[in-house]
Amino acid sequence: MDLIIFNMMKKHLTIACILLAMTTIQAKAQSNKLLLNNHQYTGAVAKKKMYKAIYQLDSNDPKTIEKAIRNINNVLKDPRLKGHLQIELVAFSGGTEAYLKKNSQYEKPLQDLVEKGVIVAQCLNTLEEKHIPKEELFDFIGYVPSGNGELILRANEGWVIVKP
């Protein structure tokens, strides 16, 4: 009797091992398929006629300012969006530093953005609060009554808000 029970247990254990091995092989095959599918992914497809994004620049941190400019330049190079993209960069609060003539390292990169069709605008509320005359900003800068107001209006027009 003990031998019969032992053989049955051995048979069940063998079946369990086979099932476990099959499950492991199946899981590995599924994982490989997912990895291959992920490797073949090339991103979303642009289907709309126009995409609109407003970049919020409210920090005077040079890394953040440079990141905003770099991000905008990168998106302008995206072949999916070429000819279908409208961009605005609005500065307020600390972001105003990027537009000041004394920070000339930003003048050429910002000018280049404008020449690529990007709207580069400054919040008038910030200038008033910080007592900064327009003459201290680059001559090509546009102005909006308030940076937050611009974000709210653009968001309600369907623009995506990007905060670098």
GROMACS .gro file of N, CA and C in nm:
model
  492
    1MET      N    1   0.082  -0.119   0.000
    1MET     CA    2   0.000   0.000   0.000
    1MET      C    3   0.086   0.125   0.000
    2ASP      N    4   0.190   0.120   0.079
    2ASP     CA    5   0.278   0.235   0.086
    2ASP      C    6   0.343   0.260  -0.050
    3LEU      N    7   0.376   0.154  -0.121
    3LEU     CA    8   0.439   0.167  -0.252
    3LEU      C    9   0.342   0.230  -0.351
    4ILE      N   10   0.214   0.195  -0.346
    4ILE     CA   11   0.113   0.251  -0.435
    4ILE      C   12   0.099   0.400  -0.407
    5ILE      N   13   0.091   0.438  -0.282
    5ILE     CA   14   0.079   0.580  -0.244
    5ILE      C   15   0.204   0.655  -0.288
    6PHE      N   16   0.321   0.594  -0.267
    6PHE     CA   17   0.445   0.658  -0.307
    6PHE      C   18   0.449   0.682  -0.458
    7ASN      N   19   0.411   0.580  -0.536
    7ASN     CA   20   0.410   0.594  -0.682
    7ASN      C   21   0.309   0.701  -0.728
    8MET      N   22   0.193   0.706  -0.661
    8MET     CA   23   0.094   0.809  -0.695
    8MET      C   24   0.148   0.947  -0.664
    9MET      N   25   0.212   0.961  -0.551
    9MET     CA   26   0.269   1.091  -0.514
    9MET      C   27   0.379   1.129  -0.613
   10LYS      N   28   0.459   1.034  -0.653
   10LYS     CA   29   0.566   1.058  -0.748
   10LYS      C   30   0.508   1.103  -0.882
   11LYS      N   31   0.399   1.037  -0.923
   11LYS     CA   32   0.331   1.070  -1.049
   11LYS      C   33   0.274   1.212  -1.041
   12HIS      N   34   0.209   1.248  -0.929
   12HIS     CA   35   0.152   1.381  -0.911
   12HIS      C   36   0.261   1.488  -0.907
   13LEU      N   37   0.370   1.455  -0.842
   13LEU     CA   38   0.482   1.548  -0.833
   13LEU      C   39   0.541   1.572  -0.972
   14THR      N   40   0.554   1.468  -1.051
   14THR     CA   41   0.605   1.480  -1.188
   14THR      C   42   0.512   1.567  -1.272
   15ILE      N   43   0.383   1.545  -1.259
   15ILE     CA   44   0.285   1.626  -1.333
   15ILE      C   45   0.295   1.773  -1.289
   16ALA      N   46   0.306   1.795  -1.159
   16ALA     CA   47   0.318   1.932  -1.107
   16ALA      C   48   0.443   1.999  -1.162
   17CYS      N   49   0.554   1.927  -1.167
   17CYS     CA   50   0.679   1.982  -1.221
   17CYS      C   51   0.664   2.015  -1.369
   18ILE      N   52   0.600   1.929  -1.443
   18ILE     CA   53   0.578   1.954  -1.586
   18ILE      C   54   0.491   2.079  -1.605
   19LEU      N   55   0.382   2.089  -1.528
   19LEU     CA   56   0.295   2.206  -1.537
   19LEU      C   57   0.369   2.334  -1.500
   20LEU      N   58   0.452   2.327  -1.397
   20LEU     CA   59   0.531   2.442  -1.355
   20LEU      C   60   0.628   2.482  -1.466
   21ALA      N   61   0.693   2.387  -1.526
   21ALA     CA   62   0.787   2.414  -1.634
   21ALA      C   63   0.714   2.477  -1.753
   22MET      N   64   0.596   2.425  -1.787
   22MET     CA   65   0.519   2.479  -1.899
   22MET      C   66   0.477   2.623  -1.870
   23THR      N   67   0.434   2.648  -1.747
   23THR     CA   68   0.392   2.783  -1.708
   23THR      C   69   0.511   2.879  -1.717
   24THR      N   70   0.626   2.834  -1.672
   24THR     CA   71   0.747   2.917  -1.678
   24THR      C   72   0.784   2.946  -1.822
   25ILE      N   73   0.779   2.847  -1.908
   25ILE     CA   74   0.811   2.865  -2.050
   25ILE      C   75   0.711   2.961  -2.114
   26GLN      N   76   0.584   2.944  -2.081
   26GLN     CA   77   0.479   3.032  -2.135
   26GLN      C   78   0.500   3.176  -2.089
   27ALA      N   79   0.532   3.194  -1.962
   27ALA     CA   80   0.555   3.328  -1.907
   27ALA      C   81   0.676   3.393  -1.975
   28LYS      N   82   0.781   3.316  -1.996
   28LYS     CA   83   0.902   3.366  -2.063
   28LYS      C   84   0.870   3.405  -2.206
   29ALA      N   85   0.791   3.325  -2.276
   29ALA     CA   86   0.752   3.357  -2.414
   29ALA      C   87   0.669   3.485  -2.417
   30GLN      N   88   0.578   3.499  -2.322
   30GLN     CA   89   0.496   3.621  -2.313
   30GLN      C   90   0.584   3.742  -2.286
   31SER      N   91   0.680   3.726  -2.196
   31SER     CA   92   0.771   3.834  -2.162
   31SER      C   93   0.853   3.875  -2.284
   32ASN      N   94   0.905   3.776  -2.357
   32ASN     CA   95   0.982   3.805  -2.478
   32ASN      C   96   0.898   3.878  -2.581
   33LYS      N   97   0.771   3.839  -2.594
   33LYS     CA   98   0.681   3.904  -2.689
   33LYS      C   99   0.659   4.050  -2.649
   34LEU      N  100   0.637   4.074  -2.519
   34LEU     CA  101   0.617   4.210  -2.471
   34LEU      C  102   0.742   4.295  -2.491
   35LEU      N  103   0.858   4.236  -2.465
   35LEU     CA  104   0.983   4.309  -2.486
   35LEU      C  105   1.002   4.344  -2.633
   36LEU      N  106   0.971   4.250  -2.722
   36LEU     CA  107   0.983   4.274  -2.865
   36LEU      C  108   0.884   4.382  -2.910
   37ASN      N  109   0.760   4.372  -2.862
   37ASN     CA  110   0.660   4.474  -2.896
   37ASN      C  111   0.704   4.612  -2.849
   38ASN      N  112   0.758   4.618  -2.728
   38ASN     CA  113   0.804   4.746  -2.675
   38ASN      C  114   0.920   4.801  -2.758
   39HIS      N  115   1.010   4.713  -2.798
   39HIS     CA  116   1.125   4.754  -2.880
   39HIS      C  117   1.081   4.810  -3.015
   40GLN      N  118   0.972   4.760  -3.067
   40GLN     CA  119   0.923   4.803  -3.198
   40GLN      C  120   0.836   4.929  -3.191
   41TYR      N  121   0.805   4.977  -3.071
   41TYR     CA  122   0.720   5.094  -3.053
   41TYR      C  123   0.791   5.219  -3.104
   42THR      N  124   0.721   5.302  -3.181
   42THR     CA  125   0.780   5.425  -3.235
   42THR      C  126   0.704   5.550  -3.192
   43GLY      N  127   0.613   5.539  -3.099
   43GLY     CA  128   0.543   5.655  -3.045
   43GLY      C  129   0.406   5.674  -3.106
   44ALA      N  130   0.337   5.773  -3.051
   44ALA     CA  131   0.202   5.805  -3.097
   44ALA      C  132   0.207   5.863  -3.237
   45VAL      N  133   0.095   5.851  -3.307
   45VAL     CA  134   0.084   5.904  -3.443
   45VAL      C  135   0.006   6.035  -3.437
   46ALA      N  136   0.060   6.138  -3.501
   46ALA     CA  137  -0.009   6.267  -3.507
   46ALA      C  138  -0.128   6.256  -3.602
   47LYS      N  139  -0.247   6.281  -3.550
   47LYS     CA  140  -0.368   6.269  -3.630
   47LYS      C  141  -0.442   6.401  -3.647
   48LYS      N  142  -0.409   6.498  -3.562
   48LYS     CA  143  -0.477   6.627  -3.568
   48LYS      C  144  -0.407   6.721  -3.665
   49LYS      N  145  -0.480   6.820  -3.709
   49LYS     CA  146  -0.425   6.920  -3.800
   49LYS      C  147  -0.326   7.011  -3.727
   50MET      N  148  -0.357   7.043  -3.599
   50MET     CA  149  -0.273   7.136  -3.523
   50MET      C  150  -0.265   7.093  -3.377
   51TYR      N  151  -0.145   7.103  -3.322
   51TYR     CA  152  -0.119   7.077  -3.180
   51TYR      C  153  -0.066   7.206  -3.119
   52LYS      N  154  -0.112   7.238  -3.000
   52LYS     CA  155  -0.075   7.364  -2.936
   52LYS      C  156  -0.027   7.337  -2.794
   53ALA      N  157   0.088   7.397  -2.761
   53ALA     CA  158   0.143   7.381  -2.627
   53ALA      C  159   0.198   7.514  -2.578
   54ILE      N  160   0.173   7.542  -2.451
   54ILE     CA  161   0.228   7.660  -2.387
   54ILE      C  162   0.323   7.614  -2.277
   55TYR      N  163   0.445   7.663  -2.283
   55TYR     CA  164   0.547   7.628  -2.185
   55TYR      C  165   0.547   7.734  -2.075
   56GLN      N  166   0.539   7.691  -1.952
   56GLN     CA  167   0.533   7.778  -1.835
   56GLN      C  168   0.674   7.794  -1.779
   57LEU      N  169   0.725   7.917  -1.781
   57LEU     CA  170   0.858   7.944  -1.726
   57LEU      C  171   0.841   8.038  -1.607
   58ASP      N  172   0.849   7.982  -1.487
   58ASP     CA  173   0.831   8.063  -1.366
   58ASP      C  174   0.945   8.045  -1.267
   59SER      N  175   1.059   8.000  -1.318
   59SER     CA  176   1.176   7.978  -1.234
   59SER      C  177   1.297   8.051  -1.292
   60ASN      N  178   1.379   8.107  -1.204
   60ASN     CA  179   1.501   8.172  -1.251
   60ASN      C  180   1.621   8.077  -1.248
   61ASP      N  181   1.598   7.952  -1.217
   61ASP     CA  182   1.705   7.852  -1.216
   61ASP      C  183   1.757   7.834  -1.359
   62PRO      N  184   1.886   7.861  -1.382
   62PRO     CA  185   1.942   7.848  -1.518
   62PRO      C  186   1.915   7.711  -1.581
   63LYS      N  187   1.918   7.605  -1.500
   63LYS     CA  188   1.892   7.470  -1.554
   63LYS      C  189   1.749   7.459  -1.606
   64THR      N  190   1.655   7.520  -1.534
   64THR     CA  191   1.514   7.517  -1.577
   64THR      C  192   1.494   7.600  -1.703
   65ILE      N  193   1.557   7.717  -1.709
   65ILE     CA  194   1.546   7.803  -1.827
   65ILE      C  195   1.604   7.731  -1.949
   66GLU      N  196   1.722   7.675  -1.933
   66GLU     CA  197   1.786   7.602  -2.043
   66GLU      C  198   1.704   7.480  -2.083
   67LYS      N  199   1.646   7.414  -1.986
   67LYS     CA  200   1.562   7.296  -2.014
   67LYS      C  201   1.439   7.336  -2.095
   68ALA      N  202   1.377   7.449  -2.060
   68ALA     CA  203   1.259   7.494  -2.134
   68ALA      C  204   1.295   7.522  -2.279
   69ILE      N  205   1.404   7.593  -2.301
   69ILE     CA  206   1.448   7.625  -2.438
   69ILE      C  207   1.483   7.497  -2.513
   70ARG      N  208   1.556   7.406  -2.448
   70ARG     CA  209   1.594   7.278  -2.511
   70ARG      C  210   1.470   7.194  -2.544
   71ASN      N  211   1.375   7.187  -2.450
   71ASN     CA  212   1.253   7.109  -2.474
   71ASN      C  213   1.175   7.162  -2.594
   72ILE      N  214   1.165   7.294  -2.604
   72ILE     CA  215   1.092   7.353  -2.716
   72ILE      C  216   1.164   7.323  -2.847
   73ASN      N  217   1.296   7.340  -2.848
   73ASN     CA  218   1.372   7.308  -2.970
   73ASN      C  219   1.357   7.161  -3.008
   74ASN      N  220   1.356   7.074  -2.910
   74ASN     CA  221   1.341   6.930  -2.937
   74ASN      C  222   1.204   6.898  -2.997
   75VAL      N  223   1.098   6.956  -2.941
   75VAL     CA  224   0.965   6.927  -2.994
   75VAL      C  225   0.949   6.985  -3.134
   76LEU      N  226   1.015   7.097  -3.161
   76LEU     CA  227   1.007   7.155  -3.296
   76LEU      C  228   1.074   7.066  -3.400
   77LYS      N  229   1.163   6.978  -3.355
   77LYS     CA  230   1.232   6.885  -3.445
   77LYS      C  231   1.157   6.754  -3.465
   78ASP      N  232   1.054   6.731  -3.386
   78ASP     CA  233   0.980   6.604  -3.393
   78ASP      C  234   0.912   6.594  -3.529
   79PRO      N  235   0.950   6.497  -3.612
   79PRO     CA  236   0.894   6.488  -3.747
   79PRO      C  237   0.743   6.465  -3.750
   80ARG      N  238   0.687   6.409  -3.645
   80ARG     CA  239   0.543   6.386  -3.641
   80ARG      C  240   0.467   6.516  -3.629
   81LEU      N  241   0.530   6.617  -3.571
   81LEU     CA  242   0.463   6.744  -3.543
   81LEU      C  243   0.501   6.856  -3.639
   82LYS      N  244   0.598   6.830  -3.726
   82LYS     CA  245   0.643   6.934  -3.820
   82LYS      C  246   0.525   6.991  -3.897
   83GLY      N  247   0.512   7.124  -3.892
   83GLY     CA  248   0.405   7.191  -3.964
   83GLY      C  249   0.269   7.184  -3.897
   84HIS      N  250   0.263   7.120  -3.781
   84HIS     CA  251   0.135   7.101  -3.710
   84HIS      C  252   0.146   7.147  -3.565
   85LEU      N  253   0.235   7.242  -3.538
   85LEU     CA  254   0.264   7.275  -3.400
   85LEU      C  255   0.266   7.426  -3.379
   86GLN      N  256   0.200   7.468  -3.273
   86GLN     CA  257   0.201   7.607  -3.230
   86GLN      C  258   0.249   7.608  -3.085
   87ILE      N  259   0.353   7.688  -3.058
   87ILE     CA  260   0.416   7.689  -2.927
   87ILE      C  261   0.421   7.832  -2.872
   88GLU      N  262   0.399   7.843  -2.742
   88GLU     CA  263   0.417   7.970  -2.671
   88GLU      C  264   0.500   7.942  -2.547
   89LEU      N  265   0.592   8.034  -2.517
   89LEU     CA  266   0.669   8.030  -2.393
   89LEU      C  267   0.631   8.154  -2.314
   90VAL      N  268   0.566   8.136  -2.200
   90VAL     CA  269   0.525   8.250  -2.119
   90VAL      C  270   0.605   8.250  -1.989
   91ALA      N  271   0.668   8.366  -1.960
   91ALA     CA  272   0.747   8.380  -1.839
   91ALA      C  273   0.676   8.469  -1.739
   92PHE      N  274   0.685   8.431  -1.614
   92PHE     CA  275   0.635   8.515  -1.504
   92PHE      C  276   0.713   8.476  -1.381
   93SER      N  277   0.696   8.552  -1.275
   93SER     CA  278   0.767   8.528  -1.150
   93SER      C  279   0.917   8.521  -1.180
   94GLY      N  280   0.986   8.422  -1.129
   94GLY     CA  281   1.131   8.409  -1.149
   94GLY      C  282   1.172   8.388  -1.294
   95GLY      N  283   1.082   8.337  -1.376
   95GLY     CA  284   1.113   8.312  -1.516
   95GLY      C  285   1.147   8.438  -1.594
   96THR      N  286   1.105   8.553  -1.542
   96THR     CA  287   1.134   8.681  -1.605
   96THR      C  288   1.284   8.700  -1.625
   97GLU      N  289   1.364   8.643  -1.538
   97GLU     CA  290   1.511   8.655  -1.546
   97GLU      C  291   1.562   8.615  -1.684
   98ALA      N  292   1.499   8.519  -1.748
   98ALA     CA  293   1.544   8.472  -1.879
   98ALA      C  294   1.531   8.579  -1.986
   99TYR      N  295   1.444   8.675  -1.967
   99TYR     CA  296   1.416   8.777  -2.068
   99TYR      C  297   1.489   8.908  -2.044
  100LEU      N  298   1.563   8.918  -1.934
  100LEU     CA  299   1.633   9.041  -1.901
  100LEU      C  300   1.760   9.056  -1.986
  101LYS      N  301   1.782   9.178  -2.038
  101LYS     CA  302   1.899   9.206  -2.122
  101LYS      C  303   2.029   9.172  -2.050
  102LYS      N  304   2.031   9.188  -1.918
  102LYS     CA  305   2.153   9.157  -1.842
  102LYS      C  306   2.189   9.008  -1.850
  103ASN      N  307   2.093   8.924  -1.883
  103ASN     CA  308   2.117   8.780  -1.899
  103ASN      C  309   2.129   8.747  -2.048
  104SER      N  310   2.229   8.807  -2.109
  104SER     CA  311   2.243   8.800  -2.255
  104SER      C  312   2.264   8.658  -2.309
  105GLN      N  313   2.301   8.564  -2.222
  105GLN     CA  314   2.321   8.426  -2.271
  105GLN      C  315   2.192   8.366  -2.324
  106TYR      N  316   2.078   8.423  -2.286
  106TYR     CA  317   1.948   8.370  -2.332
  106TYR      C  318   1.895   8.444  -2.454
  107GLU      N  319   1.954   8.557  -2.489
  107GLU     CA  320   1.899   8.638  -2.597
  107GLU      C  321   1.896   8.561  -2.730
  108LYS      N  322   2.007   8.505  -2.772
  108LYS     CA  323   2.013   8.435  -2.901
  108LYS      C  324   1.923   8.311  -2.903
  109PRO      N  325   1.926   8.225  -2.801
  109PRO     CA  326   1.836   8.108  -2.802
  109PRO      C  327   1.688   8.147  -2.808
  110LEU      N  328   1.652   8.254  -2.736
  110LEU     CA  329   1.511   8.299  -2.738
  110LEU      C  330   1.477   8.361  -2.873
  111GLN      N  331   1.569   8.438  -2.929
  111GLN     CA  332   1.548   8.494  -3.063
  111GLN      C  333   1.527   8.384  -3.165
  112ASP      N  334   1.609   8.280  -3.154
  112ASP     CA  335   1.596   8.165  -3.246
  112ASP      C  336   1.458   8.101  -3.236
  113LEU      N  337   1.405   8.092  -3.113
  113LEU     CA  338   1.270   8.037  -3.097
  113LEU      C  339   1.167   8.123  -3.168
  114VAL      N  340   1.176   8.254  -3.150
  114VAL     CA  341   1.082   8.346  -3.216
  114VAL      C  342   1.093   8.330  -3.368
  115GLU      N  343   1.215   8.317  -3.418
  115GLU     CA  344   1.235   8.301  -3.563
  115GLU      C  345   1.181   8.168  -3.614
  116LYS      N  346   1.160   8.073  -3.523
  116LYS     CA  347   1.100   7.944  -3.559
  116LYS      C  348   0.948   7.946  -3.542
  117GLY      N  349   0.894   8.062  -3.504
  117GLY     CA  350   0.749   8.076  -3.491
  117GLY      C  351   0.695   8.063  -3.351
  118VAL      N  352   0.781   8.051  -3.253
  118VAL     CA  353   0.738   8.039  -3.114
  118VAL      C  354   0.704   8.178  -3.061
  119ILE      N  355   0.591   8.188  -2.991
  119ILE     CA  356   0.555   8.312  -2.924
  119ILE      C  357   0.631   8.314  -2.791
  120VAL      N  358   0.705   8.422  -2.766
  120VAL     CA  359   0.780   8.437  -2.642
  120VAL      C  360   0.721   8.558  -2.570
  121ALA      N  361   0.652   8.534  -2.458
  121ALA     CA  362   0.577   8.640  -2.391
  121ALA      C  363   0.613   8.652  -2.244
  122GLN      N  364   0.591   8.772  -2.192
  122GLN     CA  365   0.620   8.806  -2.053
  122GLN      C  366   0.494   8.855  -1.984
  123CYS      N  367   0.479   8.817  -1.858
  123CYS     CA  368   0.368   8.861  -1.773
  123CYS      C  369   0.391   9.004  -1.728
  124LEU      N  370   0.294   9.092  -1.756
  124LEU     CA  371   0.304   9.232  -1.712
  124LEU      C  372   0.287   9.246  -1.561
  125ASN      N  373   0.209   9.159  -1.499
  125ASN     CA  374   0.194   9.164  -1.353
  125ASN      C  375   0.329   9.150  -1.284
  126THR      N  376   0.410   9.059  -1.332
  126THR     CA  377   0.542   9.038  -1.272
  126THR      C  378   0.627   9.163  -1.285
  127LEU      N  379   0.625   9.225  -1.404
  127LEU     CA  380   0.705   9.346  -1.423
  127LEU      C  381   0.662   9.455  -1.325
  128GLU      N  382   0.532   9.467  -1.308
  128GLU     CA  383   0.478   9.568  -1.217
  128GLU      C  384   0.518   9.537  -1.072
  129GLU      N  385   0.501   9.412  -1.032
  129GLU     CA  386   0.532   9.373  -0.894
  129GLU      C  387   0.680   9.388  -0.861
  130LYS      N  388   0.765   9.359  -0.961
  130LYS     CA  389   0.910   9.365  -0.938
  130LYS      C  390   0.971   9.498  -0.981
  131HIS      N  391   0.886   9.590  -1.026
  131HIS     CA  392   0.931   9.723  -1.070
  131HIS      C  393   1.040   9.712  -1.178
  132ILE      N  394   1.010   9.629  -1.278
  132ILE     CA  395   1.104   9.611  -1.390
  132ILE      C  396   1.045   9.679  -1.513
  133PRO      N  397   1.113   9.779  -1.566
  133PRO     CA  398   1.063   9.844  -1.688
  133PRO      C  399   1.084   9.754  -1.810
  134LYS      N  400   0.996   9.763  -1.908
  134LYS     CA  401   1.005   9.683  -2.030
  134LYS      C  402   1.140   9.702  -2.099
  135GLU      N  403   1.199   9.820  -2.082
  135GLU     CA  404   1.327   9.850  -2.147
  135GLU      C  405   1.439   9.757  -2.101
  136GLU      N  406   1.421   9.692  -1.987
  136GLU     CA  407   1.523   9.599  -1.937
  136GLU      C  408   1.512   9.460  -1.999
  137LEU      N  409   1.405   9.438  -2.076
  137LEU     CA  410   1.384   9.308  -2.141
  137LEU      C  411   1.427   9.317  -2.286
  138PHE      N  412   1.452   9.200  -2.345
  138PHE     CA  413   1.488   9.195  -2.487
  138PHE      C  414   1.377   9.260  -2.568
  139ASP      N  415   1.415   9.328  -2.675
  139ASP     CA  416   1.321   9.406  -2.756
  139ASP      C  417   1.214   9.322  -2.827
  140PHE      N  418   1.241   9.195  -2.848
  140PHE     CA  419   1.149   9.110  -2.925
  140PHE      C  420   1.044   9.040  -2.839
  141ILE      N  421   1.047   9.060  -2.709
  141ILE     CA  422   0.954   8.993  -2.617
  141ILE      C  423   0.813   9.049  -2.633
  142GLY      N  424   0.713   8.960  -2.633
  142GLY     CA  425   0.572   9.001  -2.631
  142GLY      C  426   0.524   9.008  -2.488
  143TYR      N  427   0.405   9.062  -2.467
  143TYR     CA  428   0.354   9.081  -2.331
  143TYR      C  429   0.211   9.033  -2.319
  144VAL      N  430   0.181   8.976  -2.201
  144VAL     CA  431   0.045   8.936  -2.167
  144VAL      C  432   0.011   8.998  -2.032
  145PRO      N  433  -0.117   9.029  -2.007
  145PRO     CA  434  -0.153   9.092  -1.879
  145PRO      C  435  -0.109   9.011  -1.758
  146SER      N  436  -0.129   8.878  -1.764
  146SER     CA  437  -0.083   8.793  -1.653
  146SER      C  438  -0.044   8.657  -1.708
  147GLY      N  439   0.062   8.601  -1.652
  147GLY     CA  440   0.108   8.469  -1.694
  147GLY      C  441   0.007   8.361  -1.663
  148ASN      N  442  -0.049   8.367  -1.542
  148ASN     CA  443  -0.150   8.267  -1.504
  148ASN      C  444  -0.275   8.280  -1.590
  149GLY      N  445  -0.313   8.404  -1.620
  149GLY     CA  446  -0.428   8.426  -1.707
  149GLY      C  447  -0.405   8.366  -1.844
  150GLU      N  448  -0.283   8.381  -1.895
  150GLU     CA  449  -0.249   8.324  -2.025
  150GLU      C  450  -0.260   8.172  -2.022
  151LEU      N  451  -0.209   8.112  -1.915
  151LEU     CA  452  -0.219   7.966  -1.900
  151LEU      C  453  -0.364   7.920  -1.895
  152ILE      N  454  -0.446   7.991  -1.820
  152ILE     CA  455  -0.588   7.954  -1.807
  152ILE      C  456  -0.659   7.966  -1.942
  153LEU      N  457  -0.636   8.079  -2.010
  153LEU     CA  458  -0.701   8.097  -2.141
  153LEU      C  459  -0.656   7.991  -2.239
  154ARG      N  460  -0.526   7.969  -2.246
  154ARG     CA  461  -0.474   7.869  -2.341
  154ARG      C  462  -0.525   7.729  -2.308
  155ALA      N  463  -0.527   7.695  -2.181
  155ALA     CA  464  -0.577   7.562  -2.142
  155ALA      C  465  -0.721   7.545  -2.185
  156ASN      N  466  -0.801   7.649  -2.171
  156ASN     CA  467  -0.942   7.641  -2.210
  156ASN      C  468  -0.961   7.645  -2.360
  157GLU      N  469  -0.858   7.681  -2.434
  157GLU     CA  470  -0.861   7.674  -2.580
  157GLU      C  471  -0.808   7.540  -2.630
  158GLY      N  472  -0.772   7.452  -2.537
  158GLY     CA  473  -0.724   7.319  -2.574
  158GLY      C  474  -0.573   7.306  -2.581
  159TRP      N  475  -0.500   7.408  -2.539
  159TRP     CA  476  -0.354   7.401  -2.538
  159TRP      C  477  -0.307   7.311  -2.423
  160VAL      N  478  -0.197   7.242  -2.444
  160VAL     CA  479  -0.133   7.162  -2.340
  160VAL      C  480  -0.037   7.254  -2.264
  161ILE      N  481  -0.040   7.248  -2.133
  161ILE     CA  482   0.053   7.326  -2.052
  161ILE      C  483   0.172   7.236  -2.016
  162VAL      N  484   0.293   7.285  -2.049
  162VAL     CA  485   0.415   7.210  -2.019
  162VAL      C  486   0.497   7.292  -1.920
  163LYS      N  487   0.534   7.229  -1.811
  163LYS     CA  488   0.618   7.296  -1.711
  163LYS      C  489   0.751   7.222  -1.705
  164PRO      N  490   0.853   7.281  -1.766
  164PRO     CA  491   0.985   7.214  -1.765
  164PRO      C  492   1.045   7.203  -1.626
   0.00000   0.00000   0.00000
